[in-house]
Amino acid sequence: MTAAQGLADSAFLKAARGEAVPHTPVWFMRQAGRSLPEYLKVREGVGMLESCLDADLTTEITLQPVRRYGVDAAIFFSDIVLPLKAVGVDLDIKPGVGPVVARPVRTLADVEAIPDLTPDAVPTITRAVRQLVAELAGINGGTPLIGFAGAPFTVASYLVEGGPSKEHALTKAMMFGAPDVWDALMRKIAGISAAFLEVQVAAGASAVQLFDSWAGALTPGDYATHVMPHSADVLARVGTLGVPRIHFGVGTTNLLTLMGEAGADVVGIDWRTPLADGIARVGGPEGHCVQGNLDPTLVFAPTEVMLARAGEIIEAGRSARGHIFNLGHGVIPSTDPDQLKRLTEFVQAYPV
Amino acid sequence: MTAAQGLADSAFLKAARGEAVPHTPVWFMRQAGRSLPEYLKVREGVGMLESCLDADLTTEITLQPVRRYGVDAAIFFSDIVLPLKAVGVDLDIKPGVGPVVARPVRTLADVEAIPDLTPDAVPTITRAVRQLVAELAGINGGTPLIGFAGAPFTVASYLVEGGPSKEHALTKAMMFGAPDVWDALMRKIAGISAAFLEVQVAAGASAVQLFDSWAGALTPGDYATHVMPHSADVLARVGTLGVPRIHFGVGTTNLLTLMGEAGADVVGIDWRTPLADGIARVGGPEGHCVQGNLDPTLVFAPTEVMLARAGEIIEAGRSARGHIFNLGHGVIPSTDPDQLKRLTEFVQAYPV
């Protein structure tokens, strides 16, 4: 069997296309990260952005959870602000804080000063993806790689606030009060996000996930008017490449329908929305596929409690066009990897 | 007109009872707080807990936004952890951090070590409420005071995590894995919260709001099983006192029906849920009254944009049994008080 055949048969890609699966596929958002001792070891003394720009380190980190858990997909290890760094925005990721932008974006001139992303700005990304795809072809008969990018609203929040924000007050103030600046900023970021995903797909990624972590802070009306068109632009550009597109945010109960309509093949659902409700919101069995949605804190429950919940989610997922099992948000750093190992085995062994 | 008559005619209390109102009543969560220069002035050099335990200061701070805005209700200035401090739990509120508990609660013995709340533990609360009620009787023909308490889940999270938490991982681990400890903790806090509200109502508060700020982190199933019965106990105890009970949380789209069923007269709705959807979830015109729900960042928009949104919310509120206008969450500290003044006047002048 060739690698391409292996990938075509992958449970993850079949589920993402709404095809019959050999088992319910499973991977975990933030599976490559702080919860793994092998990750903490390779990151010793290495900054976050540095590790995202070192092709060998990115490759190693992305592979670690695939080796450990045997999950059905790898997620490219990166950060939402990495493409901004690559085009020259002065920012850093501070441990315990998050991304910090030296000169927050406030004016049209600030937006215009941000260069577009071209593949030559991210040569280590291309190299890392190529290495990964070659390695992953030999793991479990071929494990697909999911490309990674932040969605325009979430990236805009970092640029406008200058760092992580609970309320996104300055970001929304721009959205409400300076629509021309807002529109320019969102177009700029949409172009960068799309280009960043194109680079990854061109180098061999089999799918992409667009992370709109903060979109849940918006009303459906504001999302539809000010944000969705730009996320739709990103998804449309990636759609021409023929890979499945996953669209995810947190606290998005009221946005799920729109996030599907934005052009997603798979809508990621956080744990707050019961999966059956989420499936109904994205169109039921004839609608979009879904991904999710075990409460990430259930890994701290006794194993039998966690697995019972996972079983309920798999059962609920049967009414979707396709279902990829995942947590409802990223792996919490204090998670015991052995619990995720047991969870992976449980999901993959569950009768389809 | 006596003060009691003034209160009986208050737009706020009429709306909370589902009666016809002279105008849509409006107040703002966290209206007494960091956004007001007069607040910052009286708090200079005074710690948060200290200001909550000084009857004269609490009175002054609670009155400040009533004087400035002419809102239809005062909210008792306090903190969710104040009753814990009053019964002797070793905690402090650290500026820029929030409540920090010296010895987090992990065992049944930890729970049992927390004393119950009796009125003699909070004499300054009784005095502050009495002073406030006397003062408020003379403002705008009688302005009602809303009593304040945290709901068991939110208070439990501070006690178990030892401070503010994004993921409530330890709290949920206890909920999932140590149901006896969890149940004892929730009963303990429910008793304290109910007693804290009873003290305020006994001293003259005309309504109460139970704040379950973090409940939105729960699935509807976990909320119904592990949390709702305890919040219902608090609301039932206060219900015997005959004052309207408001029940509020953030990110609660999927919990609104349950939060109403827990025994609320009014369900507070954050801005993420379109008000019409929220009203449907709490039973429509025959169901519970609602409170909300302008996105608190809309105060940073141009005034005409903010007021247009407020108008839409008032219009949507017409299909509820009763509607109290509010923001969808607390006032953001950087809010311009002049915008809230314009918003108050707009809501109160809007045709009913």
XYZ file of C-alpha atoms in Angstrom, chain A residues 8-245:
238
model
C -7.188 7.862 1.387
C -8.270 5.064 3.708
C -7.647 7.095 6.842
C -10.557 7.126 9.264
C -9.964 10.817 9.897
C -10.233 11.846 6.237
C -13.182 9.538 5.613
C -15.079 11.043 8.542
C -14.212 14.555 7.387
C -15.714 13.727 3.981
C -18.796 12.128 5.531
C -17.847 8.625 4.331
C -18.223 5.357 6.250
C -15.358 4.852 8.714
C -13.553 1.744 10.031
C -13.651 3.332 13.489
C -14.495 6.754 14.925
C -11.340 8.779 14.350
C -9.839 10.675 17.270
C -7.239 13.358 17.802
C -6.892 16.062 20.439
C -6.558 19.781 20.027
C -3.236 20.849 21.604
C -2.172 17.176 21.689
C 1.344 18.349 20.843
C 2.121 20.474 23.829
C 2.629 21.064 27.489
C 0.918 17.932 28.776
C 3.672 15.674 27.347
C 6.918 15.138 29.293
C 8.772 14.511 26.010
C 7.530 17.912 24.812
C 8.665 19.709 27.953
C 12.066 18.063 27.494
C 12.648 19.227 23.913
C 11.332 22.703 24.732
C 13.812 23.205 27.600
C 15.473 26.577 27.016
C 13.756 27.030 23.647
C 11.232 29.847 23.183
C 7.789 29.152 21.728
C 8.310 31.096 18.493
C 11.783 29.625 18.129
C 10.341 26.113 18.348
C 7.702 26.973 15.729
C 10.399 28.225 13.346
C 12.783 25.266 13.773
C 11.676 22.643 11.232
C 13.234 19.702 13.067
C 11.793 20.698 16.419
C 8.360 21.355 14.920
C 8.513 17.936 13.284
C 9.496 16.207 16.509
C 6.826 17.950 18.586
C 4.088 17.283 16.036
C 5.025 13.586 15.952
C 5.253 13.057 19.719
C 1.520 12.582 20.386
C 1.079 10.468 17.269
C 3.736 8.066 18.537
C 2.423 8.078 22.083
C -1.319 7.837 21.474
C -1.667 6.489 17.938
C -4.223 9.215 17.223
C -5.839 9.325 13.781
C -4.355 12.675 12.809
C -1.392 14.897 13.565
C -1.943 18.628 14.081
C 0.837 20.879 12.852
C 2.554 22.406 15.885
C 2.461 26.159 15.560
C 0.920 29.273 17.055
C -1.860 31.569 15.909
C 0.527 34.549 15.737
C 3.377 32.683 13.981
C 2.512 33.928 10.463
C 2.477 37.513 11.781
C 5.960 36.985 13.203
C 7.024 35.518 9.872
C 5.945 38.617 7.932
C 7.788 40.874 10.367
C 5.277 41.994 13.001
C 7.206 42.757 16.192
C 5.773 40.279 18.690
C 6.793 37.655 21.183
C 5.093 34.827 23.045
C 5.713 35.340 26.746
C 5.505 32.264 28.989
C 2.461 32.470 31.246
C 1.086 35.454 29.312
C 0.754 34.600 25.626
C 1.408 36.646 22.501
C 2.466 40.234 23.115
C 2.531 42.674 20.179
C 5.020 45.542 20.504
C 2.958 48.137 18.598
C -0.767 47.321 18.592
C -2.673 48.018 15.375
C -5.020 50.997 15.596
C -5.016 52.833 12.237
C -5.257 52.121 8.531
C -1.556 52.963 8.265
C -0.812 50.329 10.920
C -2.728 47.760 8.872
C -1.047 48.734 5.617
C 2.370 48.411 7.266
C 1.802 44.654 7.728
C 3.285 42.758 4.758
C 1.375 39.973 3.039
C 2.585 36.407 3.558
C 4.433 34.683 0.735
C 5.827 31.141 0.919
C 9.403 32.458 1.001
C 8.638 34.052 4.396
C 8.075 30.614 5.931
C 10.663 28.224 4.475
C 10.932 26.274 7.749
C 7.181 25.670 7.697
C 7.404 24.114 4.251
C 10.374 21.999 5.325
C 8.686 20.879 8.545
C 5.478 19.880 6.769
C 7.411 17.922 4.103
C 9.378 16.067 6.768
C 6.241 15.373 8.728
C 4.280 14.071 5.782
C 7.131 11.692 4.940
C 7.336 10.419 8.527
C 3.582 10.208 9.032
C 3.167 8.090 5.898
C 4.852 5.285 7.803
C 2.857 5.548 11.008
C -0.217 3.325 11.427
C -0.533 2.825 7.665
C -0.487 6.547 7.001
C -1.501 9.305 9.408
C -2.809 12.556 7.930
C -1.436 15.952 8.944
C -3.843 18.788 9.740
C -2.602 22.245 8.806
C -3.105 24.997 11.363
C -4.025 28.688 11.249
C -5.787 31.280 13.355
C -8.950 32.877 11.978
C -9.081 36.610 11.266
C -11.089 37.689 14.336
C -8.892 35.869 16.825
C -5.663 37.066 15.204
C -7.082 40.611 15.002
C -7.770 40.584 18.724
C -4.086 39.946 19.484
C -3.014 42.662 17.039
C -5.452 45.294 18.284
C -5.302 44.571 22.027
C -1.552 44.009 21.926
C -1.936 40.741 23.830
C -4.463 38.281 25.226
C -7.751 39.889 26.214
C -10.793 38.751 28.136
C -13.182 41.280 26.695
C -11.711 42.243 23.304
C -12.911 45.775 24.052
C -10.490 47.636 21.762
C -11.008 45.077 18.997
C -14.766 45.422 19.096
C -14.477 49.199 19.441
C -12.662 49.178 16.078
C -15.249 46.797 14.623
C -18.143 49.014 15.757
C -16.577 52.425 15.282
C -13.984 52.253 12.474
C -15.409 49.829 9.936
C -12.931 50.835 7.213
C -9.909 50.086 9.419
C -11.585 46.900 10.627
C -12.325 45.715 7.115
C -8.765 46.385 5.972
C -7.347 44.569 8.987
C -9.589 41.549 8.502
C -8.728 41.383 4.781
C -5.045 41.585 5.613
C -5.226 38.788 8.172
C -7.491 36.638 5.998
C -4.866 36.843 3.260
C -2.104 35.874 5.676
C -4.090 32.987 7.214
C -5.073 31.629 3.809
C -1.501 31.858 2.535
C -0.212 30.135 5.688
C -2.631 27.251 5.139
C -1.811 27.089 1.412
C 1.867 26.671 2.254
C 1.044 23.753 4.528
C -1.276 22.065 2.026
C 1.218 22.621 -0.815
C 3.825 20.830 1.310
C 1.516 17.892 1.920
C -0.977 18.593 4.715
C -4.165 16.543 4.173
C -6.642 18.839 5.923
C -6.724 22.186 7.703
C -8.237 23.579 10.865
C -9.078 27.265 11.168
C -9.032 28.238 14.856
C -11.325 31.115 15.799
C -10.723 30.755 19.502
C -12.341 34.072 20.478
C -15.273 34.181 18.032
C -17.558 33.076 20.863
C -17.276 36.604 22.275
C -19.428 37.884 19.403
C -23.172 38.046 18.954
C -24.395 36.098 15.913
C -25.283 39.402 14.236
C -21.812 40.875 14.660
C -20.185 37.613 13.630
C -22.279 37.448 10.463
C -21.624 41.076 9.512
C -18.044 41.762 10.568
C -16.246 38.423 10.823
C -17.807 35.566 8.900
C -17.130 37.017 5.403
C -13.411 37.109 6.147
C -13.278 33.594 7.604
C -15.275 32.506 4.561
C -12.588 34.020 2.312
C -9.916 31.933 4.043
C -11.989 28.755 3.813
C -12.859 29.422 0.155
C -9.196 29.832 -0.808
C -8.270 26.606 0.965
C -11.317 24.901 -0.514
C -9.852 25.161 -3.991
C -7.034 22.874 -2.803
C -9.446 19.999 -2.202
C -8.623 19.248 1.434
C -11.229 19.070 4.213
C -11.557 22.237 6.264
